[in-house]
Amino acid sequence: MGKLAIETRGLKKSFGKTHAVAGVDLAVSAGGVYGVLGPNGAGKTTAIRMLATLLHPDAGEAQVLGYDVVRDARAVRSRVGLTGQFASVDEDLTGVENLLLLARLLGYSRRRGRERAADLLDAFGLAEAADRQVKKYSGGMRRRIDIAASLVVTPELIFLDEPTTGLDPRSRNQVWEIVRGMVAEGTTVLLTTQYLDEADQLADRIAVIDHGKVIAEGSSGQLKASVGAGSLHVRLRAPEQRAEAERVLAGVLEVQVEPSADPAALSARISDPERVARSLAELSRSGIDVTEFALGQPSLDEVFLALTGHAAEETPEEDAA
Amino acid sequence: MNATSAEQASAPVTEDALRSVLAGERPSSPGPVLTSLTFGWRALLKIKHVPEQLVDVTMFPIMFTLMFTYLFGGALAGSTQEYLQFLLPGILVQANVMITMNTGITLNTDIQKGVFDRFRSLPVWRPSPLVGALLGDVMRYSIGSAIVITLGLVLGFRPEGGAVGVVLSVVLLLVFSFCLSWLWTMLSLILRTPNSVAGVSMMVMFPLTFVSNIFVDPKTMPGWLQAVVEVNPITHLATVVRGLMHGSVPAGEIGWVLVSSVLLVAVFGPITMVLYRNKK
């Protein structure tokens, strides 16, 4: 483990009676992507806002790149970039005007600022939209200009708050490419997401947050291992045989077998991998044709369910973020 | 909307381009004056892109001048021409003071849209986004003033103080409006939506401008109301502007306006900055 990019101890923030962040300890090493995973209202955004010096913690301490977020706020601000629903660009201005504005504010001369804005627009595939007002951008373009705005001065650490929420798959992949590119260049990325596959794809380490607390932390593999050996997915040729297959599998595996949304599929969490081979033999002996039979690690969805007792996409009534 | 076609046309993000962009330099931070002026430039860009926002600056004062001059002028001052000489400096004050409300509405919109947090996350002198917005508003006051004065001259307003008196009174108005705006920046950091900022501002501005000597001489009002008018800073401002435009320079009143301007900033400036720093 190298130098720490972020370190927090007992970080807390409440809004009235809502404890948005209820004592968070994080240790994020420099380099790579750190994922903060949690449902809406888990306190992700509040935590990031404190780390980015936009919000004073009620209690606890946080250091970002070695600087205290309260006492050395300006030092933190000059070293981090921030992108999210809460840190956006001016919709009335054009793409190039937004970037030039930030470049000037960050100390570029007018000429160098223009060059910098043009370079960024090029790199993010926005050159043709440079002179169009941002409010006329599509969702994907909008997200890219938001990220570009955080890179006017190359940050050592960038916060991306739900960078792909609401994007179509193609735009989402573009954002993922950008994140990987930034990491390859040595920027540390702290990314919040509600999407388990996003954390799985991008993050080296993941903190799972629920109700303002970190309930699990580790690599995606470690998190998955913590909930059991894995899961078995079976798909049948004939959906009408599913009830029978469920009975056969449950008998051999001695665990709960769940019918999937797909009418021909079943899944089960496995505690004893030895029994899996026997269950396949048992299915074929019962005359049930199987088109798919896969043993995999549990998905982060299952991890989340196991850790929190509720599904990841569930939205609590109170949105503390 | 042609966003979709542009999306397809735009080149994908390339790794090489990204690499060269991330290898960018790190310039030194600019000073407070430059950052404030840069935020002022943003306000001007917004006027350029959304010229509709100048409706309050243009239509409102034109409507008020015409309505009051021709509806009430004869009744209030014997003739519309005579009333215009009295009313126009007052309308100029009202127009500027009303335009200041826009500052709060704009700032609140920035907060809603998340632009505000981007600015707050920058390593720049903290008040500069606010000061810059207010500097941009000075442009609005100037446009509003130019419109009112031009309309007045067309209708027959003849300032005895000449060009010097007119220019001086406009400068004084700009100073006062800049200072008054801090009241609205404070308000916009407290209230949740641009609409509520507009609503509360109106509730303050209407009595403040009408219970003054802008439209009528307070001599005809009941005594208790005269007392209220007398302490209203807008009354003093209108007296000064009227005086300057018509050639008399009421030094004491000018002092009064400058002192109240300083007081406005001294009180609402720091409160605004505390709210700004601790904004949720």
Coordinates of C-alpha atoms in Angstrom, one line a residue:
Chain A
M1 CA 0.0 0.0 0.0
G2 CA 1.4 3.3 -1.1
K3 CA 0.8 6.9 0.1
L4 CA -2.7 7.7 1.2
A5 CA -4.7 10.0 -1.0
I6 CA -7.6 10.2 1.4
E7 CA -7.8 9.4 5.0
T8 CA -10.9 10.0 7.2
R9 CA -11.6 9.2 10.8
G10 CA -15.1 9.3 12.3
L11 CA -16.4 11.7 9.6
K12 CA -19.9 12.8 10.5
K13 CA -22.5 15.2 9.0
S14 CA -26.2 15.5 9.9
F15 CA -28.9 17.6 8.4
G16 CA -31.5 18.1 11.1
K17 CA -32.4 14.6 12.2
T18 CA -31.0 12.9 9.2
H19 CA -27.5 11.4 9.8
A20 CA -26.3 11.6 6.3
V21 CA -22.8 10.5 7.1
A22 CA -22.6 8.8 10.5
G23 CA -19.0 8.1 11.2
V24 CA -17.0 7.2 8.1
D25 CA -13.4 5.9 8.2
L26 CA -11.7 5.6 4.8
A27 CA -8.2 5.0 3.8
V28 CA -7.7 5.4 0.0
S29 CA -4.3 4.8 -1.4
A30 CA -2.9 7.0 -4.2
G31 CA -3.3 5.8 -7.7
G32 CA -6.2 3.7 -9.1
V33 CA -9.9 3.9 -8.7
Y34 CA -11.6 3.7 -5.3
G35 CA -15.3 3.0 -5.6
V36 CA -17.9 4.2 -3.1
L37 CA -20.9 2.0 -3.6
G38 CA -24.3 2.6 -2.1
P39 CA -28.0 3.3 -2.9
N40 CA -29.5 6.7 -3.2
G41 CA -29.4 8.5 0.1
A42 CA -26.6 6.4 1.5
G43 CA -24.5 9.5 2.2
K44 CA -22.1 9.2 -0.8
T45 CA -22.6 12.7 -2.1
T46 CA -22.4 14.3 1.4
A47 CA -19.2 12.4 2.1
I48 CA -17.7 13.7 -1.2
R49 CA -18.8 17.2 -0.6
M50 CA -17.0 17.2 2.7
L51 CA -13.8 15.8 1.1
A52 CA -14.0 18.4 -1.6
T53 CA -14.2 21.2 1.1
L54 CA -17.8 22.2 0.1
L55 CA -19.3 21.1 3.4
H56 CA -17.9 21.3 6.9
P57 CA -17.9 18.0 8.8
D58 CA -19.8 18.1 12.1
A59 CA -17.3 15.7 13.6
G60 CA -14.2 13.7 12.7
E61 CA -11.3 14.5 10.5
A62 CA -10.5 14.2 6.9
Q63 CA -7.2 14.5 5.0
V64 CA -7.0 14.8 1.3
L65 CA -3.5 14.4 -0.3
G66 CA -2.1 15.1 3.2
Y67 CA -4.1 18.3 3.8
D68 CA -6.9 18.8 6.3
V69 CA -10.1 19.6 4.5
V70 CA -11.1 22.3 7.0
R71 CA -7.8 23.9 8.0
D72 CA -6.0 23.6 4.6
A73 CA -9.1 23.8 2.4
R74 CA -7.5 26.0 -0.2
A75 CA -4.5 23.5 -0.6
V76 CA -7.1 20.8 -1.1
R77 CA -9.0 22.8 -3.6
S78 CA -6.0 23.5 -5.8
R79 CA -5.2 19.8 -6.0
V80 CA -8.5 18.1 -6.6
G81 CA -11.0 18.0 -9.4
L82 CA -14.7 17.6 -8.8
T83 CA -17.5 16.3 -11.1
G84 CA -21.0 15.5 -10.2
Q85 CA -24.6 16.6 -10.3
F86 CA -23.6 19.1 -7.7
A87 CA -20.5 20.5 -9.5
S88 CA -21.5 21.3 -13.0
V89 CA -20.9 23.8 -15.7
D90 CA -22.9 26.8 -16.8
E91 CA -25.7 25.7 -19.2
D92 CA -26.1 29.1 -20.7
L93 CA -22.5 29.3 -21.9
T94 CA -20.9 27.4 -24.7
G95 CA -18.5 24.5 -24.1
V96 CA -15.5 26.6 -25.0
E97 CA -16.6 29.5 -22.9
N98 CA -17.1 27.3 -19.8
L99 CA -13.6 25.9 -20.1
L100 CA -12.0 29.2 -20.9
L101 CA -13.8 30.7 -17.8
L102 CA -12.2 28.0 -15.6
A103 CA -8.9 28.3 -17.3
R104 CA -8.8 32.0 -16.6
L105 CA -9.8 31.5 -13.0
L106 CA -7.1 29.0 -12.6
G107 CA -4.4 31.3 -13.8
Y108 CA -4.0 30.7 -17.5
S109 CA -3.4 33.7 -19.8
R110 CA -6.2 34.4 -22.3
R111 CA -4.2 32.9 -25.1
R112 CA -3.0 29.8 -23.2
G113 CA -6.5 29.4 -21.8
R114 CA -8.0 29.2 -25.3
E115 CA -5.4 26.6 -26.3
R116 CA -6.1 24.6 -23.2
A117 CA -9.9 24.7 -23.8
A118 CA -9.4 23.6 -27.4
D119 CA -7.1 20.7 -26.3
L120 CA -9.7 19.5 -23.8
L121 CA -12.6 19.7 -26.2
D122 CA -10.5 17.8 -28.7
A123 CA -9.6 15.1 -26.2
F124 CA -13.2 14.6 -25.2
G125 CA -14.6 14.5 -28.7
L126 CA -16.4 17.8 -28.2
A127 CA -14.6 20.0 -30.7
E128 CA -17.6 20.3 -33.0
A129 CA -19.9 21.3 -30.1
A130 CA -17.4 23.9 -28.8
D131 CA -19.5 26.9 -29.8
R132 CA -22.8 25.4 -28.8
Q133 CA -24.5 26.3 -25.5
V134 CA -24.1 23.4 -23.0
K135 CA -27.9 23.2 -22.5
K136 CA -28.1 21.9 -26.0
Y137 CA -25.7 19.0 -25.4
S138 CA -26.9 15.4 -25.1
G139 CA -26.5 13.6 -21.8
G140 CA -23.2 11.9 -22.8
M141 CA -21.7 15.2 -24.1
R142 CA -22.8 16.9 -21.0
R143 CA -21.1 14.4 -18.7
R144 CA -17.9 14.7 -20.8
I145 CA -17.8 18.5 -20.6
D146 CA -18.4 18.2 -16.8
I147 CA -15.3 15.9 -16.6
A148 CA -13.3 18.1 -18.9
A149 CA -14.1 21.1 -16.6
S150 CA -12.5 19.2 -13.7
L151 CA -9.3 18.7 -15.7
V152 CA -8.6 22.2 -16.7
V153 CA -5.7 22.0 -14.3
T154 CA -4.7 18.4 -14.0
P155 CA -5.8 17.3 -10.6
E156 CA -3.9 14.8 -8.4
L157 CA -7.2 13.4 -7.3
I158 CA -10.6 13.6 -9.0
F159 CA -14.0 13.0 -7.4
L160 CA -16.6 11.6 -9.8
D161 CA -20.0 11.6 -8.2
E162 CA -22.2 9.1 -10.1
P163 CA -20.6 9.9 -13.4
T164 CA -22.7 7.5 -15.4
T165 CA -26.1 7.8 -13.8
G166 CA -28.7 8.3 -16.5
L167 CA -26.3 7.6 -19.5
D168 CA -26.9 5.3 -22.3
P169 CA -24.5 2.3 -22.6
R170 CA -22.4 3.9 -25.3
S171 CA -21.9 7.1 -23.3
R172 CA -21.2 5.1 -20.2
N173 CA -18.5 3.2 -21.9
Q174 CA -16.9 6.5 -23.0
V175 CA -16.9 7.8 -19.4
W176 CA -15.3 4.5 -18.3
E177 CA -12.6 4.9 -21.0
I178 CA -11.9 8.4 -19.7
V179 CA -11.6 7.1 -16.1
R180 CA -9.2 4.3 -17.2
G181 CA -7.2 6.9 -19.1
M182 CA -6.9 9.2 -16.1
V183 CA -5.8 6.4 -13.9
A184 CA -3.2 5.3 -16.5
E185 CA -1.8 8.8 -16.2
G186 CA -1.5 8.6 -12.5
T187 CA -4.6 10.4 -11.3
T188 CA -6.3 9.0 -8.3
V189 CA -10.1 8.6 -8.9
L190 CA -12.7 8.4 -6.2
L191 CA -15.9 7.3 -7.8
T192 CA -19.3 7.0 -6.3
T193 CA -21.9 4.8 -8.0
Q194 CA -25.2 3.0 -7.4
Y195 CA -24.2 0.5 -10.1
L196 CA -22.6 -2.6 -8.9
D197 CA -21.2 -3.5 -12.3
E198 CA -19.5 -0.1 -12.6
A199 CA -17.7 -0.6 -9.3
D200 CA -16.9 -4.1 -10.3
Q201 CA -15.5 -2.9 -13.7
L202 CA -13.5 0.1 -12.6
A203 CA -12.6 0.1 -8.9
D204 CA -9.6 -1.5 -7.4
R205 CA -11.1 -1.2 -4.0
I206 CA -14.7 -0.6 -2.9
A207 CA -16.3 0.8 0.2
V208 CA -20.0 -0.2 0.5
I209 CA -21.9 2.6 2.2
D210 CA -25.4 2.3 3.7
H211 CA -27.2 4.8 6.0
G212 CA -24.0 6.9 6.3
K213 CA -21.7 4.1 7.4
V214 CA -19.2 1.9 5.7
I215 CA -20.5 -1.6 6.0
A216 CA -17.8 -3.4 4.0
E217 CA -14.5 -2.5 2.4
G218 CA -12.2 -4.4 0.1
S219 CA -11.4 -5.5 -3.4
S220 CA -14.4 -6.6 -5.4
G221 CA -13.1 -10.2 -5.1
Q222 CA -12.8 -9.9 -1.3
L223 CA -16.3 -8.5 -1.0
K224 CA -17.6 -11.4 -3.1
A225 CA -15.7 -14.0 -1.2
S226 CA -17.1 -12.6 2.1
V227 CA -20.6 -13.8 1.2
G228 CA -19.9 -17.4 0.2
A229 CA -18.4 -19.6 -2.4
G230 CA -20.4 -18.4 -5.4
S231 CA -23.6 -18.9 -7.2
L232 CA -24.9 -21.4 -9.6
H233 CA -26.9 -20.3 -12.7
V234 CA -28.9 -22.9 -14.6
R235 CA -30.9 -22.3 -17.8
L236 CA -33.3 -24.9 -19.0
R237 CA -34.4 -25.8 -22.6
A238 CA -38.0 -26.0 -21.5
P239 CA -39.3 -23.4 -19.1
E240 CA -42.2 -25.7 -18.1
Q241 CA -39.7 -28.0 -16.4
R242 CA -38.5 -25.3 -14.1
A243 CA -40.5 -26.4 -11.1
E244 CA -39.2 -29.9 -11.3
A245 CA -35.6 -28.7 -11.8
E246 CA -36.0 -26.5 -8.7
R247 CA -37.0 -29.5 -6.7
V248 CA -34.1 -31.6 -8.0
L249 CA -31.5 -28.9 -7.4
A250 CA -32.8 -28.1 -3.9
G251 CA -32.6 -31.8 -3.1
V252 CA -29.0 -32.2 -4.1
L253 CA -27.6 -28.8 -3.1
E254 CA -29.5 -28.5 0.1
V255 CA -29.8 -24.7 -0.3
Q256 CA -32.6 -22.4 -1.4
V257 CA -33.0 -22.3 -5.2
E258 CA -34.4 -19.1 -6.6
P259 CA -36.3 -18.9 -9.9
S260 CA -34.8 -16.0 -12.0
A261 CA -36.7 -13.3 -13.9
D262 CA -35.9 -15.3 -17.0
P263 CA -38.7 -18.0 -17.0
A264 CA -36.3 -20.7 -18.0
A265 CA -33.6 -19.9 -15.4
L266 CA -32.8 -20.7 -11.8
S267 CA -30.0 -19.6 -9.5
A268 CA -28.7 -20.8 -6.1
R269 CA -26.1 -19.6 -3.7
I270 CA -23.6 -22.4 -3.2
S271 CA -22.1 -23.3 0.1
D272 CA -20.5 -26.6 -0.9
P273 CA -19.1 -26.7 -4.5
E274 CA -18.7 -30.5 -4.3
R275 CA -22.5 -31.0 -4.7
V276 CA -22.6 -28.9 -7.9
A277 CA -21.4 -31.7 -10.2
R278 CA -23.8 -34.2 -8.7
S279 CA -26.7 -31.8 -9.2
L280 CA -25.9 -31.7 -13.0
A281 CA -25.9 -35.5 -13.2
E282 CA -29.2 -35.6 -11.2
L283 CA -30.8 -33.1 -13.6
S284 CA -29.9 -35.2 -16.7
R285 CA -31.1 -38.4 -14.9
S286 CA -34.5 -36.7 -14.4
G287 CA -34.7 -35.9 -18.1
I288 CA -34.3 -32.2 -17.8
D289 CA -32.3 -30.6 -20.7
V290 CA -29.9 -27.8 -19.6
T291 CA -28.7 -25.2 -22.0
E292 CA -26.5 -23.3 -19.5
F293 CA -24.9 -24.4 -16.3
A294 CA -22.5 -21.9 -14.8
L295 CA -20.8 -21.6 -11.5
G296 CA -19.7 -18.1 -10.8
Q297 CA -18.6 -15.7 -8.1
P298 CA -21.5 -13.9 -6.6
S299 CA -22.5 -10.7 -8.3
L300 CA -22.1 -7.4 -6.3
D301 CA -25.8 -7.4 -6.2
E302 CA -25.8 -10.5 -4.2
V303 CA -23.0 -9.0 -2.0
F304 CA -25.1 -5.9 -1.4
L305 CA -28.1 -7.9 -0.5
A306 CA -26.1 -10.1 1.9
L307 CA -24.4 -7.1 3.5
T308 CA -27.4 -4.8 3.9
G309 CA -30.4 -7.0 3.9
H310 CA -31.9 -5.0 1.1
A311 CA -31.2 -4.6 -2.6
A312 CA -28.8 -2.0 -3.9
E313 CA -31.2 -0.1 -6.1
E314 CA -33.8 0.3 -3.5
T315 CA -34.5 3.9 -2.8
P316 CA -35.1 4.9 0.8
E317 CA -37.8 7.5 1.5
E318 CA -35.4 10.1 2.8
D319 CA -32.8 11.2 0.3
A320 CA -30.0 12.4 2.6
A321 CA -27.8 13.3 -0.3
Chain B
M1 CA -32.6 19.6 -31.0
N2 CA -29.7 18.3 -33.0
A3 CA -27.7 16.9 -30.1
T4 CA -28.1 13.3 -31.2
S5 CA -26.6 13.9 -34.6
A6 CA -23.8 15.9 -33.1
E7 CA -23.1 13.1 -30.7
Q8 CA -22.7 10.6 -33.5
A9 CA -20.5 13.1 -35.4
S10 CA -18.2 13.8 -32.5
A11 CA -14.9 11.9 -32.4
P12 CA -14.5 9.4 -29.6
V13 CA -12.3 10.1 -26.7
T14 CA -8.8 9.1 -27.7
E15 CA -6.2 7.8 -25.3
D16 CA -3.3 9.9 -26.8
A17 CA -5.3 13.1 -26.7
L18 CA -6.3 12.4 -23.1
R19 CA -2.7 11.7 -22.2
S20 CA -1.4 15.0 -23.6
V21 CA -4.2 16.9 -21.9
L22 CA -3.4 15.4 -18.5
A23 CA 0.2 16.3 -18.9
G24 CA -0.9 20.0 -18.7
E25 CA 0.9 22.7 -16.8
R26 CA -0.1 24.2 -13.5
P27 CA -0.2 27.9 -13.7
S28 CA 0.0 30.1 -10.6
S29 CA -3.3 31.3 -9.0
P30 CA -4.5 34.7 -10.2
G31 CA -5.4 37.5 -7.7
P32 CA -8.8 38.6 -6.5
V33 CA -9.2 41.4 -9.0
L34 CA -8.6 39.2 -12.0
T35 CA -10.9 36.4 -10.7
S36 CA -13.7 38.9 -9.9
L37 CA -13.4 40.4 -13.3
T38 CA -13.4 37.0 -14.9
F39 CA -16.7 36.2 -13.1
G40 CA -18.0 39.5 -14.3
W41 CA -17.1 38.4 -17.9
R42 CA -19.2 35.3 -17.3
A43 CA -22.2 37.5 -16.3
L44 CA -21.8 39.5 -19.6
L45 CA -21.6 36.2 -21.6
K46 CA -24.9 35.2 -20.0
I47 CA -26.5 38.5 -21.1
K48 CA -25.2 37.8 -24.6
H49 CA -26.6 34.3 -24.7
V50 CA -29.9 35.0 -22.9
P51 CA -30.8 38.5 -23.9
E52 CA -34.4 37.9 -22.8
Q53 CA -33.2 38.3 -19.2
L54 CA -33.0 42.1 -20.0
V55 CA -36.8 42.4 -20.1
D56 CA -36.8 43.6 -16.5
V57 CA -34.2 46.1 -17.3
T58 CA -36.0 47.5 -20.4
M59 CA -39.7 47.0 -20.3
F60 CA -40.3 47.6 -16.6
P61 CA -39.0 51.1 -16.4
I62 CA -40.5 52.1 -19.8
M63 CA -43.9 50.9 -18.6
F64 CA -43.7 52.7 -15.3
T65 CA -42.5 56.0 -16.8
L66 CA -45.3 56.0 -19.4
M67 CA -48.0 54.9 -16.9
F68 CA -47.2 57.3 -14.2
T69 CA -46.6 60.3 -16.4
Y70 CA -49.7 60.0 -18.4
L71 CA -52.1 58.4 -16.0
F72 CA -51.3 60.3 -12.9
G73 CA -49.1 63.2 -14.1
G74 CA -52.0 65.6 -14.7
A75 CA -53.7 64.9 -11.4
L76 CA -50.6 64.9 -9.3
A77 CA -48.7 67.9 -10.6
G78 CA -51.1 69.9 -12.8
S79 CA -49.5 68.8 -16.1
T80 CA -47.8 65.7 -17.4
Q81 CA -44.7 67.7 -18.4
E82 CA -44.2 69.1 -14.9
Y83 CA -44.7 65.7 -13.3
L84 CA -42.2 64.2 -15.6
Q85 CA -39.5 66.6 -14.3
F86 CA -40.3 65.3 -10.8
L87 CA -40.9 61.6 -11.6
L88 CA -38.1 60.7 -14.0
P89 CA -35.2 60.8 -11.4
G90 CA -37.4 58.8 -9.1
I91 CA -38.2 56.2 -11.8
L92 CA -34.5 55.9 -12.4
V93 CA -34.0 55.1 -8.8
Q94 CA -36.8 52.6 -8.8
A95 CA -35.6 50.9 -12.0
N96 CA -32.1 50.4 -10.6
V97 CA -33.2 49.3 -7.2
M98 CA -35.7 46.8 -8.8
I99 CA -32.9 45.4 -11.1
T100 CA -30.8 44.6 -8.0
M101 CA -33.2 41.8 -7.3
N102 CA -32.0 39.9 -10.3
T103 CA -28.7 39.3 -8.5
G104 CA -30.3 37.1 -5.9
I105 CA -32.4 35.2 -8.5
T106 CA -29.3 34.5 -10.7
L107 CA -27.2 33.4 -7.7
N108 CA -30.0 31.1 -6.5
T109 CA -30.3 29.6 -10.0
D110 CA -26.6 28.9 -9.9
I111 CA -27.0 27.1 -6.6
Q112 CA -29.8 24.9 -8.0
K113 CA -27.9 24.0 -11.1
G114 CA -24.7 23.1 -9.3
V115 CA -22.6 25.7 -11.0
F116 CA -22.1 27.4 -7.7
D117 CA -20.4 24.3 -6.1
R118 CA -18.0 24.1 -9.0
F119 CA -17.0 27.7 -8.3
R120 CA -16.8 27.1 -4.6
S121 CA -14.5 24.2 -5.2
L122 CA -12.0 26.4 -7.1
P123 CA -8.8 27.7 -5.3
V124 CA -9.8 31.4 -5.9
W125 CA -10.5 34.3 -3.6
R126 CA -13.8 33.2 -2.1
P127 CA -16.0 36.3 -2.6
S128 CA -15.0 36.6 -6.3
P129 CA -17.9 34.7 -7.8
L130 CA -20.3 37.0 -6.0
V131 CA -18.3 40.2 -6.6
G132 CA -18.0 39.2 -10.3
A133 CA -21.8 38.6 -10.6
L134 CA -22.4 42.0 -9.0
L135 CA -19.9 43.7 -11.4
G136 CA -21.8 42.1 -14.3
D137 CA -25.0 43.5 -12.9
V138 CA -23.5 47.0 -13.0
M139 CA -23.8 46.5 -16.8
R140 CA -27.6 45.9 -16.3
Y141 CA -27.9 49.0 -14.2
S142 CA -26.2 51.0 -16.8
I143 CA -28.4 49.7 -19.6
G144 CA -31.5 50.3 -17.5
S145 CA -30.4 53.8 -16.6
A146 CA -29.6 54.6 -20.3
I147 CA -33.1 53.5 -21.3
V148 CA -34.9 55.5 -18.7
I149 CA -33.0 58.7 -19.4
T150 CA -33.3 58.4 -23.1
L151 CA -37.1 57.8 -22.8
G152 CA -37.3 60.8 -20.4
L153 CA -35.5 63.0 -22.8
V154 CA -37.8 61.9 -25.7
L155 CA -40.9 62.6 -23.6
G156 CA -39.6 66.1 -22.6
F157 CA -37.5 65.6 -19.4
R158 CA -35.0 68.5 -19.2
P159 CA -32.4 68.1 -16.5
E160 CA -31.2 71.5 -15.3
G161 CA -28.1 69.9 -13.9
G162 CA -27.0 69.0 -17.5
A163 CA -24.9 66.0 -18.5
V164 CA -22.7 66.3 -15.5
G165 CA -25.6 66.1 -13.1
V166 CA -27.1 63.1 -15.0
V167 CA -23.8 61.2 -15.1
L168 CA -23.0 61.9 -11.4
S169 CA -26.4 60.7 -10.4
V170 CA -26.1 57.5 -12.4
V171 CA -22.7 56.8 -10.9
L172 CA -24.1 57.2 -7.4
L173 CA -27.0 54.9 -8.3
L174 CA -24.6 52.2 -9.5
V175 CA -22.7 52.4 -6.3
F176 CA -25.8 52.2 -4.2
S177 CA -27.2 49.3 -6.3
F178 CA -24.0 47.4 -6.1
C179 CA -24.1 47.7 -2.3
L180 CA -27.8 46.9 -2.0
S181 CA -27.3 43.7 -4.0
W182 CA -25.6 42.1 -1.1
L183 CA -29.0 42.0 0.6
W184 CA -30.2 39.8 -2.2
T185 CA -27.1 37.6 -2.3
M186 CA -27.7 36.9 1.4
L187 CA -31.3 36.1 0.7
S188 CA -30.5 33.8 -2.1
L189 CA -28.2 31.8 0.1
I190 CA -31.0 31.3 2.6
L191 CA -34.1 30.6 0.4
R192 CA -34.4 27.4 -1.5
T193 CA -35.7 28.4 -5.0
P194 CA -35.3 31.3 -7.4
N195 CA -39.1 31.8 -7.2
S196 CA -39.1 32.3 -3.5
V197 CA -36.1 34.7 -3.8
A198 CA -38.1 36.7 -6.4
G199 CA -41.2 36.6 -4.2
V200 CA -39.5 37.8 -1.0
S201 CA -37.6 40.5 -3.0
M202 CA -40.8 41.9 -4.4
M203 CA -42.3 42.0 -0.9
V204 CA -39.4 44.1 0.2
M205 CA -39.0 46.2 -2.9
F206 CA -42.6 47.3 -3.5
P207 CA -43.2 49.0 -0.1
L208 CA -39.6 50.3 -0.1
T209 CA -40.0 52.1 -3.5
F210 CA -43.6 53.2 -3.1
V211 CA -43.4 54.4 0.5
S212 CA -40.9 57.0 -0.6
N213 CA -40.8 60.3 -2.4
I214 CA -40.3 58.6 -5.8
F215 CA -43.9 59.2 -7.1
V216 CA -45.3 61.9 -4.9
D217 CA -44.2 64.6 -2.5
P218 CA -44.7 63.2 1.0
K219 CA -46.2 66.5 2.2
T220 CA -49.7 65.2 1.4
M221 CA -49.3 62.1 3.4
P222 CA -50.4 61.6 7.0
G223 CA -47.8 62.4 9.6
W224 CA -46.9 58.9 10.6
L225 CA -46.4 57.9 7.0
Q226 CA -44.2 60.9 6.4
A227 CA -42.0 59.7 9.3
V228 CA -41.7 56.3 7.6
V229 CA -40.8 57.9 4.2
E230 CA -38.3 60.1 5.9
V231 CA -36.2 57.1 7.2
N232 CA -36.5 55.1 4.0
P233 CA -33.1 55.1 2.4
I234 CA -34.7 55.1 -1.0
T235 CA -36.2 58.5 -0.2
H236 CA -32.7 59.9 0.4
L237 CA -31.4 58.3 -2.8
A238 CA -34.3 59.8 -4.8
T239 CA -33.7 63.2 -3.3
V240 CA -30.0 63.1 -4.2
V241 CA -30.6 61.9 -7.7
R242 CA -33.3 64.5 -8.2
G243 CA -31.1 67.2 -6.8
L244 CA -28.1 66.3 -9.0
M245 CA -30.2 66.1 -12.1
H246 CA -31.8 69.4 -11.5
G247 CA -28.6 71.2 -10.6
S248 CA -28.6 71.4 -6.8
V249 CA -26.0 69.4 -5.0
P250 CA -27.3 68.3 -1.6
A251 CA -24.0 67.4 0.1
G252 CA -25.5 66.1 3.3
E253 CA -27.9 63.9 1.4
I254 CA -25.0 62.5 -0.7
G255 CA -23.1 61.7 2.4
W256 CA -26.2 59.9 3.8
V257 CA -26.5 57.8 0.6
L258 CA -22.8 56.9 0.7
V259 CA -23.0 56.0 4.4
S260 CA -26.0 53.8 3.9
S261 CA -24.2 52.1 0.9
V262 CA -21.2 51.3 3.1
L263 CA -23.5 50.1 5.8
L264 CA -25.3 47.7 3.4
V265 CA -22.0 46.1 2.4
A266 CA -20.7 46.1 5.9
V267 CA -23.7 44.3 7.2
F268 CA -24.8 42.0 4.4
G269 CA -21.4 41.3 2.8
P270 CA -20.0 39.4 5.8
I271 CA -23.3 37.6 6.5
T272 CA -23.4 36.6 2.8
M273 CA -19.8 35.3 3.0
V274 CA -20.5 33.2 6.2
L275 CA -23.5 31.7 4.5
Y276 CA -21.6 31.1 1.3
R277 CA -18.8 29.3 3.2
N278 CA -21.2 27.1 5.1
K279 CA -23.7 26.5 2.3
K280 CA -25.0 22.9 2.4

